mmCIF file of C-alpha atoms in Angstrom:
data_model
loop_
_atom_site.group_PDB
_atom_site.id
_atom_site.type_symbol
_atom_site.label_atom_id
_atom_site.label_comp_id
_atom_site.label_asym_id
_atom_site.label_seq_id
_atom_site.Cartn_x
_atom_site.Cartn_y
_atom_site.Cartn_z
ATOM 1 C CA UNK A 1297 -11.595 22.952 25.622
ATOM 2 C CA UNK A 1298 -8.602 21.107 24.074
ATOM 3 C CA UNK A 1299 -9.129 19.868 20.529
ATOM 4 C CA UNK A 1300 -10.205 16.219 19.898
ATOM 5 C CA UNK A 1301 -7.103 14.062 19.099
ATOM 6 C CA UNK A 1302 -7.035 12.916 15.478
ATOM 7 C CA UNK A 1303 -8.462 9.459 14.684
ATOM 8 C CA UNK A 1304 -5.792 6.582 14.628
ATOM 9 C CA UNK A 1305 -7.098 5.700 11.124
ATOM 10 C CA UNK A 1306 -7.264 9.438 9.756
ATOM 11 C CA UNK A 1307 -4.223 8.786 7.454
ATOM 12 C CA UNK A 1308 -6.164 6.367 5.276
ATOM 13 C CA UNK A 1309 -8.182 9.232 3.947
ATOM 14 C CA UNK A 1310 -5.164 10.180 1.841
ATOM 15 C CA UNK A 1311 -5.227 7.898 -1.439
ATOM 16 C CA UNK A 1312 -1.327 7.999 -1.653
ATOM 17 C CA UNK A 1313 -0.841 6.914 1.971
ATOM 18 C CA UNK A 1314 -3.515 4.158 1.635
ATOM 19 C CA UNK A 1315 -1.978 2.627 -1.585
ATOM 20 C CA UNK A 1316 1.663 2.814 -0.257
ATOM 21 C CA UNK A 1317 0.480 1.292 3.003
ATOM 22 C CA UNK A 1318 -1.192 -1.720 1.256
ATOM 23 C CA UNK A 1319 1.704 -2.245 -1.095
ATOM 24 C CA UNK A 1320 4.272 -1.934 1.811
ATOM 25 C CA UNK A 1321 2.189 -4.576 3.891
ATOM 26 C CA UNK A 1322 2.704 -7.156 1.112
ATOM 27 C CA UNK A 1323 6.312 -6.236 0.785
ATOM 28 C CA UNK A 1324 6.754 -6.504 4.596
ATOM 29 C CA UNK A 1325 5.013 -9.959 4.546
ATOM 30 C CA UNK A 1326 7.514 -11.248 2.039
ATOM 31 C CA UNK A 1327 10.365 -9.866 4.038
ATOM 32 C CA UNK A 1328 9.210 -11.512 7.075
ATOM 33 C CA UNK A 1329 9.005 -14.836 5.159
ATOM 34 C CA UNK A 1330 12.476 -14.428 3.991
ATOM 35 C CA UNK A 1331 13.783 -13.597 7.499
ATOM 36 C CA UNK A 1332 12.258 -16.621 8.989
ATOM 37 C CA UNK A 1333 13.587 -19.031 5.942
ATOM 38 C CA UNK A 1334 17.050 -17.477 6.246
ATOM 39 C CA UNK A 1335 17.328 -17.774 10.150
ATOM 40 C CA UNK A 1336 15.906 -21.414 9.999
ATOM 41 C CA UNK A 1337 18.194 -22.363 7.004
ATOM 42 C CA UNK A 1338 21.200 -21.182 9.061
ATOM 43 C CA UNK A 1339 20.251 -23.530 11.736
ATOM 44 C CA UNK A 1340 20.304 -26.435 9.180
ATOM 45 C CA UNK A 1341 23.755 -25.206 7.909
ATOM 46 C CA UNK A 1342 25.570 -24.756 11.214
ATOM 47 C CA UNK A 1343 25.558 -25.443 14.906
ATOM 48 C CA UNK A 1344 27.194 -22.089 15.759
ATOM 49 C CA UNK A 1345 25.011 -19.677 17.778
ATOM 50 C CA UNK A 1346 27.095 -16.890 16.683
ATOM 51 C CA UNK A 1347 26.401 -17.558 13.007
ATOM 52 C CA UNK A 1348 22.873 -17.951 13.535
ATOM 53 C CA UNK A 1349 22.664 -14.576 15.481
ATOM 54 C CA UNK A 1350 24.589 -12.967 12.527
ATOM 55 C CA UNK A 1351 21.577 -13.617 10.316
ATOM 56 C CA UNK A 1352 19.873 -11.012 12.410
ATOM 57 C CA UNK A 1353 22.971 -8.761 12.632
ATOM 58 C CA UNK A 1354 23.461 -8.997 8.908
ATOM 59 C CA UNK A 1355 20.168 -7.409 8.343
ATOM 60 C CA UNK A 1356 21.047 -4.449 10.563
ATOM 61 C CA UNK A 1357 24.842 -3.928 10.085
ATOM 62 C CA UNK A 1358 24.330 -2.114 6.589
ATOM 63 C CA UNK A 1359 21.830 0.259 8.236
ATOM 64 C CA UNK A 1360 24.489 1.184 10.793
ATOM 65 C CA UNK A 1361 27.256 1.516 8.073
ATOM 66 C CA UNK A 1362 25.386 2.993 5.262
ATOM 67 C CA UNK A 1363 22.422 4.616 6.898
ATOM 68 C CA UNK A 1364 23.927 8.103 7.196
ATOM 69 C CA UNK A 1365 24.959 8.022 3.315
ATOM 70 C CA UNK A 1366 21.364 6.885 2.707
ATOM 71 C CA UNK A 1367 19.919 9.832 4.561
ATOM 72 C CA UNK A 1368 22.001 12.274 2.553
ATOM 73 C CA UNK A 1369 20.924 10.464 -0.643
ATOM 74 C CA UNK A 1370 17.239 10.927 0.409
ATOM 75 C CA UNK A 1371 17.711 14.657 1.053
ATOM 76 C CA UNK A 1372 19.557 15.264 -2.141
ATOM 77 C CA UNK A 1373 17.535 13.308 -4.496
ATOM 78 C CA UNK A 1374 13.903 12.520 -5.363
ATOM 79 C CA UNK A 1375 12.741 10.253 -2.481
ATOM 80 C CA UNK A 1376 10.436 8.362 -4.680
ATOM 81 C CA UNK A 1377 13.149 7.421 -7.018
ATOM 82 C CA UNK A 1378 15.431 6.355 -4.170
ATOM 83 C CA UNK A 1379 12.868 3.972 -2.952
ATOM 84 C CA UNK A 1380 12.274 2.584 -6.401
ATOM 85 C CA UNK A 1381 16.094 1.942 -6.784
ATOM 86 C CA UNK A 1382 16.208 0.320 -3.328
ATOM 87 C CA UNK A 1383 13.157 -2.001 -3.956
ATOM 88 C CA UNK A 1384 14.334 -2.961 -7.334
ATOM 89 C CA UNK A 1385 17.820 -3.819 -6.002
ATOM 90 C CA UNK A 1386 16.252 -6.059 -3.074
ATOM 91 C CA UNK A 1387 14.118 -7.778 -5.773
ATOM 92 C CA UNK A 1388 17.150 -8.728 -7.877
ATOM 93 C CA UNK A 1389 19.176 -9.885 -4.618
ATOM 94 C CA UNK A 1390 16.232 -11.965 -3.421
ATOM 95 C CA UNK A 1391 15.949 -13.505 -6.897
ATOM 96 C CA UNK A 1392 19.556 -14.554 -6.813
ATOM 97 C CA UNK A 1393 19.158 -15.848 -3.229
ATOM 98 C CA UNK A 1394 16.178 -17.939 -4.530
ATOM 99 C CA UNK A 1395 18.188 -19.292 -7.451
ATOM 100 C CA UNK A 1396 21.119 -20.068 -5.377
ATOM 101 C CA UNK A 1397 19.153 -21.969 -2.832
ATOM 102 C CA UNK A 1398 17.112 -23.998 -5.352
ATOM 103 C CA UNK A 1399 20.441 -25.169 -6.821
ATOM 104 C CA UNK A 1400 21.663 -26.304 -3.442
ATOM 105 C CA UNK A 1401 24.727 -24.194 -3.613
ATOM 106 C CA UNK A 1402 24.018 -22.070 -0.545
ATOM 107 C CA UNK A 1403 26.521 -21.901 2.369
ATOM 108 C CA UNK A 1404 26.692 -20.154 5.707
ATOM 109 C CA UNK A 1405 28.933 -17.401 4.280
ATOM 110 C CA UNK A 1406 26.868 -16.978 0.977
ATOM 111 C CA UNK A 1407 23.660 -16.677 3.113
ATOM 112 C CA UNK A 1408 25.199 -14.058 5.207
ATOM 113 C CA UNK A 1409 26.368 -12.184 2.014
ATOM 114 C CA UNK A 1410 22.710 -12.320 0.645
ATOM 115 C CA UNK A 1411 21.326 -11.175 3.963
ATOM 116 C CA UNK A 1412 23.828 -8.143 4.035
ATOM 117 C CA UNK A 1413 22.877 -7.394 0.446
ATOM 118 C CA UNK A 1414 19.202 -7.166 1.195
ATOM 119 C CA UNK A 1415 20.212 -5.105 4.309
ATOM 120 C CA UNK A 1416 21.924 -2.601 2.037
ATOM 121 C CA UNK A 1417 18.637 -2.146 0.086
ATOM 122 C CA UNK A 1418 16.957 -1.708 3.445
ATOM 123 C CA UNK A 1419 19.451 0.920 4.454
ATOM 124 C CA UNK A 1420 18.968 2.757 1.223
ATOM 125 C CA UNK A 1421 15.204 2.506 1.397
ATOM 126 C CA UNK A 1422 14.686 3.447 5.121
ATOM 127 C CA UNK A 1423 15.403 7.207 5.253
ATOM 128 C CA UNK A 1424 13.672 7.966 1.899
ATOM 129 C CA UNK A 1425 10.424 5.966 2.933
ATOM 130 C CA UNK A 1426 10.247 7.338 6.411
ATOM 131 C CA UNK A 1427 10.909 11.003 5.206
ATOM 132 C CA UNK A 1428 8.252 10.498 2.379
ATOM 133 C CA UNK A 1429 5.554 10.117 4.964
ATOM 134 C CA UNK A 1430 5.267 13.822 5.294
ATOM 135 C CA UNK A 1431 4.497 13.862 1.406
ATOM 136 C CA UNK A 1432 1.574 11.394 2.047
ATOM 137 C CA UNK A 1433 -0.422 12.985 4.999
ATOM 138 C CA UNK A 1434 -0.948 16.349 6.690
ATOM 139 C CA UNK A 1435 1.169 17.356 9.418
ATOM 140 C CA UNK A 1436 -1.544 16.753 12.213
ATOM 141 C CA UNK A 1437 -1.893 13.154 11.048
ATOM 142 C CA UNK A 1438 1.829 12.453 10.834
ATOM 143 C CA UNK A 1439 2.087 10.564 14.365
ATOM 144 C CA UNK A 1440 -0.876 8.432 13.447
ATOM 145 C CA UNK A 1441 0.595 7.697 9.953
ATOM 146 C CA UNK A 1442 3.778 6.691 11.634
ATOM 147 C CA UNK A 1443 1.921 4.459 13.976
ATOM 148 C CA UNK A 1444 -0.053 2.761 11.079
ATOM 149 C CA UNK A 1445 3.147 2.130 9.228
ATOM 150 C CA UNK A 1446 4.514 0.348 12.418
ATOM 151 C CA UNK A 1447 1.063 -1.580 12.466
ATOM 152 C CA UNK A 1448 1.849 -2.650 8.848
ATOM 153 C CA UNK A 1449 5.164 -3.855 9.648
ATOM 154 C CA UNK A 1450 4.002 -5.772 12.682
ATOM 155 C CA UNK A 1451 0.862 -7.298 10.973
ATOM 156 C CA UNK A 1452 3.255 -8.727 8.628
ATOM 157 C CA UNK A 1453 5.498 -9.860 11.504
ATOM 158 C CA UNK A 1454 2.320 -11.689 12.930
ATOM 159 C CA UNK A 1455 1.304 -13.471 9.747
ATOM 160 C CA UNK A 1456 4.520 -13.558 7.826
ATOM 161 C CA UNK A 1457 6.486 -15.992 10.188
ATOM 162 C CA UNK A 1458 3.770 -18.496 10.679
ATOM 163 C CA UNK A 1459 3.108 -18.588 6.960
ATOM 164 C CA UNK A 1460 6.901 -18.721 6.439
ATOM 165 C CA UNK A 1461 7.320 -21.660 8.755
ATOM 166 C CA UNK A 1462 4.340 -23.585 6.890
ATOM 167 C CA UNK A 1463 5.909 -22.738 3.585
ATOM 168 C CA UNK A 1464 9.262 -23.956 4.568
ATOM 169 C CA UNK A 1465 8.005 -27.305 5.940
ATOM 170 C CA UNK A 1466 5.932 -27.828 2.780
ATOM 171 C CA UNK A 1467 7.884 -26.596 -0.072
ATOM 172 C CA UNK A 1468 11.316 -25.589 1.232
ATOM 173 C CA UNK A 1469 13.251 -22.370 1.722
ATOM 174 C CA UNK A 1470 13.893 -21.769 -1.939
ATOM 175 C CA UNK A 1471 10.199 -21.169 -2.408
ATOM 176 C CA UNK A 1472 9.934 -18.884 0.530
ATOM 177 C CA UNK A 1473 12.827 -16.690 -0.840
ATOM 178 C CA UNK A 1474 11.071 -16.570 -4.327
ATOM 179 C CA UNK A 1475 7.827 -15.333 -2.731
ATOM 180 C CA UNK A 1476 9.643 -12.565 -1.116
ATOM 181 C CA UNK A 1477 11.266 -11.526 -4.440
ATOM 182 C CA UNK A 1478 7.730 -11.361 -5.965
ATOM 183 C CA UNK A 1479 6.398 -9.237 -2.934
ATOM 184 C CA UNK A 1480 8.484 -6.309 -4.163
ATOM 185 C CA UNK A 1481 6.418 -6.032 -7.235
ATOM 186 C CA UNK A 1482 3.314 -4.292 -5.780
ATOM 187 C CA UNK A 1483 5.309 -1.593 -3.978
ATOM 188 C CA UNK A 1484 7.418 -0.899 -7.123
ATOM 189 C CA UNK A 1485 4.098 -0.516 -9.262
ATOM 190 C CA UNK A 1486 2.644 1.908 -6.616
ATOM 191 C CA UNK A 1487 5.819 4.065 -6.490
ATOM 192 C CA UNK A 1488 5.927 4.195 -10.224
ATOM 193 C CA UNK A 1489 2.350 5.532 -10.268
ATOM 194 C CA UNK A 1490 2.870 7.985 -7.360
ATOM 195 C CA UNK A 1491 3.902 11.427 -8.360
ATOM 196 C CA UNK A 1492 3.879 13.850 -5.324
ATOM 197 C CA UNK A 1493 4.216 17.499 -5.687
ATOM 198 C CA UNK A 1494 7.625 18.203 -4.181
ATOM 199 C CA UNK A 1495 10.132 21.157 -4.204
ATOM 200 C CA UNK A 1496 13.333 19.909 -6.229
ATOM 201 C CA UNK A 1497 15.958 19.165 -3.312
ATOM 202 C CA UNK A 1498 18.895 21.672 -3.102
ATOM 203 C CA UNK A 1499 22.020 19.329 -3.997
ATOM 204 C CA UNK A 1500 24.747 19.404 -1.277
ATOM 205 C CA UNK A 1501 27.870 17.541 -1.658
ATOM 206 C CA UNK A 1502 27.634 14.249 0.194
ATOM 207 C CA UNK A 1503 30.254 14.838 3.006
ATOM 208 C CA UNK A 1504 28.986 18.232 3.583
ATOM 209 C CA UNK A 1505 25.291 17.045 3.767
ATOM 210 C CA UNK A 1506 26.312 14.196 6.085
ATOM 211 C CA UNK A 1507 28.272 16.787 8.229
ATOM 212 C CA UNK A 1508 25.178 18.962 8.443
ATOM 213 C CA UNK A 1509 23.057 16.048 9.717
ATOM 214 C CA UNK A 1510 25.512 14.868 12.238
ATOM 215 C CA UNK A 1511 25.971 18.369 13.481
ATOM 216 C CA UNK A 1512 22.406 19.022 14.080
ATOM 217 C CA UNK A 1513 21.879 15.695 15.792
ATOM 218 C CA UNK A 1514 24.978 16.324 18.095
ATOM 219 C CA UNK A 1515 23.977 19.910 19.018
ATOM 220 C CA UNK A 1516 20.231 19.338 19.602
ATOM 221 C CA UNK A 1517 19.908 18.104 23.072
ATOM 222 C CA UNK A 1518 16.487 16.701 22.750
ATOM 223 C CA UNK A 1519 17.573 14.691 19.657
ATOM 224 C CA UNK A 1520 20.880 13.482 21.227
ATOM 225 C CA UNK A 1521 18.929 12.054 24.074
ATOM 226 C CA UNK A 1522 16.570 10.248 21.713
ATOM 227 C CA UNK A 1523 19.676 8.684 20.163
ATOM 228 C CA UNK A 1524 21.039 7.611 23.217
ATOM 229 C CA UNK A 1525 17.819 5.870 24.492
ATOM 230 C CA UNK A 1526 17.343 4.114 21.007
ATOM 231 C CA UNK A 1527 21.073 2.765 21.228
ATOM 232 C CA UNK A 1528 20.511 1.588 24.695
ATOM 233 C CA UNK A 1529 17.372 -0.206 23.868
ATOM 234 C CA UNK A 1530 18.785 -1.645 20.680
ATOM 235 C CA UNK A 1531 21.787 -3.339 22.291
ATOM 236 C CA UNK A 1532 19.424 -5.148 24.912
ATOM 237 C CA UNK A 1533 16.381 -6.000 22.853
ATOM 238 C CA UNK A 1534 18.282 -7.480 19.887
ATOM 239 C CA UNK A 1535 19.241 -10.673 21.612
ATOM 240 C CA UNK A 1536 15.647 -12.095 21.775
ATOM 241 C CA UNK A 1537 15.078 -12.182 18.029
ATOM 242 C CA UNK A 1538 18.662 -13.007 17.104
ATOM 243 C CA UNK A 1539 18.772 -15.960 19.465
ATOM 244 C CA UNK A 1540 15.273 -17.104 19.005
ATOM 245 C CA UNK A 1541 16.146 -19.771 16.191
ATOM 246 C CA UNK A 1542 18.618 -21.398 18.718
ATOM 247 C CA UNK A 1543 16.241 -21.151 21.472
ATOM 248 C CA UNK A 1544 13.397 -23.092 19.455
ATOM 249 C CA UNK A 1545 16.042 -25.643 18.070
ATOM 250 C CA UNK A 1546 18.017 -26.381 21.297
ATOM 251 C CA UNK A 1547 15.820 -25.763 24.240
ATOM 252 C CA UNK A 1548 12.436 -26.530 22.752
ATOM 253 C CA UNK A 1549 13.607 -29.114 20.070
ATOM 254 C CA UNK A 1550 11.081 -27.302 17.866
ATOM 255 C CA UNK A 1551 10.633 -27.004 13.976
ATOM 256 C CA UNK A 1552 10.464 -24.125 11.635
ATOM 257 C CA UNK A 1553 6.722 -23.927 12.178
ATOM 258 C CA UNK A 1554 7.444 -23.552 16.044
ATOM 259 C CA UNK A 1555 9.858 -20.765 15.150
ATOM 260 C CA UNK A 1556 7.368 -18.953 12.992
ATOM 261 C CA UNK A 1557 4.655 -19.185 15.646
ATOM 262 C CA UNK A 1558 7.048 -17.565 18.179
ATOM 263 C CA UNK A 1559 7.703 -14.675 15.733
ATOM 264 C CA UNK A 1560 4.032 -14.455 15.209
ATOM 265 C CA UNK A 1561 3.410 -13.945 18.827
ATOM 266 C CA UNK A 1562 5.948 -11.126 18.867
ATOM 267 C CA UNK A 1563 4.186 -9.613 15.786
ATOM 268 C CA UNK A 1564 0.754 -9.902 17.487
ATOM 269 C CA UNK A 1565 2.043 -8.248 20.644
ATOM 270 C CA UNK A 1566 3.395 -5.353 18.427
ATOM 271 C CA UNK A 1567 -0.046 -4.869 16.781
ATOM 272 C CA UNK A 1568 -1.807 -4.811 20.049
ATOM 273 C CA UNK A 1569 0.510 -2.118 21.554
ATOM 274 C CA UNK A 1570 0.610 -0.097 18.385
ATOM 275 C CA UNK A 1571 -3.189 0.403 18.543
ATOM 276 C CA UNK A 1572 -2.973 2.323 21.845
ATOM 277 C CA UNK A 1573 0.520 3.673 22.040
ATOM 278 C CA UNK A 1574 -0.421 7.036 20.693
ATOM 279 C CA UNK A 1575 -2.873 7.535 23.574
ATOM 280 C CA UNK A 1576 -0.547 6.249 26.150
ATOM 281 C CA UNK A 1577 2.165 8.713 24.842
ATOM 282 C CA UNK A 1578 -0.180 11.741 25.012
ATOM 283 C CA UNK A 1579 -1.408 10.624 28.593
ATOM 284 C CA UNK A 1580 1.682 9.644 30.148
ATOM 285 C CA UNK A 1581 4.622 11.062 28.116
ATOM 286 C CA UNK A 1582 7.262 9.668 25.941
ATOM 287 C CA UNK A 1583 9.817 9.051 28.907
ATOM 288 C CA UNK A 1584 7.422 7.070 30.832
ATOM 289 C CA UNK A 1585 6.422 5.002 27.701
ATOM 290 C CA UNK A 1586 10.024 4.266 26.863
ATOM 291 C CA UNK A 1587 11.210 3.573 30.346
ATOM 292 C CA UNK A 1588 8.061 1.309 31.103
ATOM 293 C CA UNK A 1589 8.564 -0.385 27.711
ATOM 294 C CA UNK A 1590 12.159 -1.267 28.399
ATOM 295 C CA UNK A 1591 11.517 -2.696 31.845
ATOM 296 C CA UNK A 1592 8.634 -4.762 30.558
ATOM 297 C CA UNK A 1593 10.952 -6.225 27.802
ATOM 298 C CA UNK A 1594 13.354 -7.047 30.317
ATOM 299 C CA UNK A 1595 10.780 -8.829 32.486
ATOM 300 C CA UNK A 1596 9.563 -10.862 29.479
ATOM 301 C CA UNK A 1597 13.142 -12.263 29.134
ATOM 302 C CA UNK A 1598 13.128 -13.823 32.465
ATOM 303 C CA UNK A 1599 10.692 -16.963 31.486
ATOM 304 C CA UNK A 1600 12.579 -17.147 28.128
ATOM 305 C CA UNK A 1601 15.930 -17.698 30.101
ATOM 306 C CA UNK A 1602 14.474 -19.878 32.892
ATOM 307 C CA UNK A 1603 11.990 -22.264 31.221
ATOM 308 C CA UNK A 1604 11.892 -24.461 28.281
ATOM 309 C CA UNK A 1605 8.178 -24.175 27.591
ATOM 310 C CA UNK A 1606 6.472 -23.166 24.296
ATOM 311 C CA UNK A 1607 3.415 -21.429 26.019
ATOM 312 C CA UNK A 1608 5.779 -19.561 28.194
ATOM 313 C CA UNK A 1609 8.119 -18.518 25.279
ATOM 314 C CA UNK A 1610 4.995 -17.483 23.123
ATOM 315 C CA UNK A 1611 3.464 -15.329 25.885
ATOM 316 C CA UNK A 1612 7.020 -13.698 26.627
ATOM 317 C CA UNK A 1613 7.252 -13.087 22.850
ATOM 318 C CA UNK A 1614 3.836 -11.393 22.753
ATOM 319 C CA UNK A 1615 4.749 -9.226 25.721
ATOM 320 C CA UNK A 1616 8.171 -8.340 24.294
ATOM 321 C CA UNK A 1617 6.652 -7.536 20.869
ATOM 322 C CA UNK A 1618 4.338 -4.906 22.545
ATOM 323 C CA UNK A 1619 7.229 -3.352 24.468
ATOM 324 C CA UNK A 1620 9.427 -3.290 21.152
ATOM 325 C CA UNK A 1621 6.766 -1.490 19.210
ATOM 326 C CA UNK A 1622 5.883 0.923 21.969
ATOM 327 C CA UNK A 1623 9.587 2.035 22.334
ATOM 328 C CA UNK A 1624 10.543 2.288 18.555
ATOM 329 C CA UNK A 1625 7.346 4.088 17.637
ATOM 330 C CA UNK A 1626 7.862 6.624 20.330
ATOM 331 C CA UNK A 1627 11.516 7.154 19.503
ATOM 332 C CA UNK A 1628 10.657 7.476 15.789
ATOM 333 C CA UNK A 1629 7.938 10.154 16.387
ATOM 334 C CA UNK A 1630 10.229 12.067 18.772
ATOM 335 C CA UNK A 1631 12.826 12.221 15.903
ATOM 336 C CA UNK A 1632 10.354 13.213 13.088
ATOM 337 C CA UNK A 1633 8.701 16.008 15.174
ATOM 338 C CA UNK A 1634 12.123 17.570 16.003
ATOM 339 C CA UNK A 1635 13.934 17.193 12.663
ATOM 340 C CA UNK A 1636 13.868 20.117 9.979
ATOM 341 C CA UNK A 1637 12.529 19.008 6.625
ATOM 342 C CA UNK A 1638 15.695 20.099 4.698
ATOM 343 C CA UNK A 1639 17.620 17.445 6.648
ATOM 344 C CA UNK A 1640 14.904 15.079 7.618
ATOM 345 C CA UNK A 1641 16.291 12.096 5.813
ATOM 346 C CA UNK A 1642 19.723 12.564 7.428
ATOM 347 C CA UNK A 1643 18.322 12.880 10.797
ATOM 348 C CA UNK A 1644 16.268 9.649 10.500
ATOM 349 C CA UNK A 1645 19.174 7.802 9.086
ATOM 350 C CA UNK A 1646 21.347 8.765 11.964
ATOM 351 C CA UNK A 1647 18.469 7.593 14.224
ATOM 352 C CA UNK A 1648 18.451 4.278 12.159
ATOM 353 C CA UNK A 1649 22.109 4.015 12.242
ATOM 354 C CA UNK A 1650 22.421 4.234 15.998
ATOM 355 C CA UNK A 1651 19.388 2.201 16.756
ATOM 356 C CA UNK A 1652 20.002 -0.618 14.212
ATOM 357 C CA UNK A 1653 23.771 -0.617 14.819
ATOM 358 C CA UNK A 1654 23.018 -1.161 18.544
ATOM 359 C CA UNK A 1655 20.960 -3.996 17.605
ATOM 360 C CA UNK A 1656 23.677 -5.464 15.461
ATOM 361 C CA UNK A 1657 26.301 -5.099 18.229
ATOM 362 C CA UNK A 1658 23.766 -6.498 20.638
ATOM 363 C CA UNK A 1659 23.111 -9.582 18.275
ATOM 364 C CA UNK A 1660 26.845 -10.247 17.838
ATOM 365 C CA UNK A 1661 27.698 -9.806 21.512
ATOM 366 C CA UNK A 1662 24.981 -12.014 22.799
ATOM 367 C CA UNK A 1663 25.574 -14.647 20.208
ATOM 368 C CA UNK A 1664 29.218 -14.701 21.430
ATOM 369 C CA UNK A 1665 28.075 -15.176 25.021
ATOM 370 C CA UNK A 1666 25.724 -17.892 24.003
ATOM 371 C CA UNK A 1667 28.501 -19.831 22.310
ATOM 372 C CA UNK A 1668 31.009 -19.163 25.104
ATOM 373 C CA UNK A 1669 28.457 -19.667 28.044
ATOM 374 C CA UNK A 1670 24.896 -20.709 27.310
ATOM 375 C CA UNK A 1671 21.767 -19.482 25.832
ATOM 376 C CA UNK A 1672 20.129 -18.636 29.188
ATOM 377 C CA UNK A 1673 23.220 -16.626 30.257
ATOM 378 C CA UNK A 1674 22.994 -14.431 27.001
ATOM 379 C CA UNK A 1675 19.168 -13.823 27.550
ATOM 380 C CA UNK A 1676 19.663 -12.924 31.231
ATOM 381 C CA UNK A 1677 22.480 -10.527 30.220
ATOM 382 C CA UNK A 1678 20.256 -8.705 27.760
ATOM 383 C CA UNK A 1679 17.381 -8.361 30.470
ATOM 384 C CA UNK A 1680 19.948 -7.115 32.825
ATOM 385 C CA UNK A 1681 21.240 -4.465 30.265
ATOM 386 C CA UNK A 1682 17.718 -3.277 29.556
ATOM 387 C CA UNK A 1683 16.806 -2.973 33.249
ATOM 388 C CA UNK A 1684 19.798 -1.097 34.056
ATOM 389 C CA UNK A 1685 20.034 1.168 31.171
ATOM 390 C CA UNK A 1686 16.207 2.160 31.608
ATOM 391 C CA UNK A 1687 16.633 3.271 35.215
ATOM 392 C CA UNK A 1688 19.890 5.158 34.671
ATOM 393 C CA UNK A 1689 18.919 6.870 31.448
ATOM 394 C CA UNK A 1690 15.575 8.015 32.776
ATOM 395 C CA UNK A 1691 17.748 10.473 34.897
ATOM 396 C CA UNK A 1692 20.650 10.868 32.636
ATOM 397 C CA UNK A 1693 19.127 11.235 29.265
ATOM 398 C CA UNK A 1694 15.331 11.577 29.553
ATOM 399 C CA UNK A 1695 13.170 11.687 26.483
ATOM 400 C CA UNK A 1696 12.259 15.185 25.328
ATOM 401 C CA UNK A 1697 9.100 16.697 26.873
ATOM 402 C CA UNK A 1698 6.008 17.386 24.489
ATOM 403 C CA UNK A 1699 6.980 20.777 23.342
ATOM 404 C CA UNK A 1700 10.845 20.602 23.622
ATOM 405 C CA UNK A 1701 12.657 21.101 20.408
ATOM 406 C CA UNK A 1702 9.463 20.396 18.207
ATOM 407 C CA UNK A 1703 9.667 21.490 14.558
ATOM 408 C CA UNK A 1704 6.257 20.314 13.652
ATOM 409 C CA UNK A 1705 3.143 21.312 15.618
#
C-alpha cells in the first residue's frame, strides 16, 4: 500500500513557516496594492500602451538581469540576512515613492524608476526566500510548503487589488504606496526573530559561483527542459496582466476599482487552483498539468480579445489565474526537487531570470504590438504563442518524469 500523501496544510505545524507565511501574506498584500496603484497611475500620466505595459515589465526586468547574481548571493551568505537587506531596501524605496507622489512630482519615467528599484529588491529577495523554505519545513512537506506560499501570494492577489482600487478612489495613489511601505515591517520583524540552525555557507567567488549554477542548469537535461517551459509560458502569459490596465481603461471605460476587481478575479482563480494542483500533479504528472494549463490560459484570452464585457473579462481572469498558478507552481516544484542544496539559490535564480525575463520580453513586445496595431491583436498574439508553444514543447521539451533527476525524495 502506498503511503498516504502529506496534508496540504502540514507545513503550518512548523512555527517558523507559520510566522513567515503570515508576515509574507501581509507584505504581498501591500505589494499588490502598490502594483495596482502604479499601473493605474501610469494610465493617468500617459496614453501609451507601451509605457503602461512597461510598469509590469519594470517589475520583472531586474529579476532577469540581477537574478543570477542574487542566487549566488543567497548561496554565499546567510539567506535570512539577505532577505532582511532586500525587505529593508524595498521599504525605503516605497517610502520614497510615497513622498514623491504625495508632492505631485511623479512622472512616467520616475514611476518606472521606482518600479525598477522595487524590482531590484524583489530580485535580491526571491532566491534567498525560496531557498529558505527548506530551512522552515521537513523534506516531505516541501511541495506543500511551496504550494502554501503560492496560495499566500494569490490570496493577496485576490484581496489586494480590490482593496487597492478602493483606496486609490478614496484617498489616492500616495496613500496606497504608503500602505505598501508599512507592510514590509511585519516580515522584517519576523526575520529578525528567526534564527534557523544552518551550516555556514562555503564562500565562492561570485563569477565562479554563477558559472557553477549555469553549468548545472545547462548540463542537467530535466532542469533545462523546465527552464524552456518556463520561458515559453512567461512570454505568452505576461500580456494579460501587462495590458489589463489598458483593457479596462480603453475597452471597458472602467475605473481603478474595475481594474482592481479584475485582478482580484485573477487571484481568486489562482487560489482555487493552488488548493488542488498538488493532487493533479500526482495524478496526471507535471507535463500534462503544464501543457493543459497553457492551453487553458490561451483559451481564456479569446473572450478578452473579442468582447468588451466586464463579466466576460472577470471570468477569463479567474480561469487565467488558475492556469497561471498551476503552471508556475509545477515549474517551481520541479526545480526545487532537482537542485542540489549547495547551489539551490543559483538554480532558483536562473529559473526566475528565465521565466520573469520572458515575462518582461512578452510585456514589452505585446505593449508594442498594441501601440502599433490594437489591443485585441496583442491579446490574440499571446494566445497563439501559448497554444503553439504548449503543443510543440510537449514533444520537444517535456516536463521531467516523477523520478527523473530528483535530488530530494
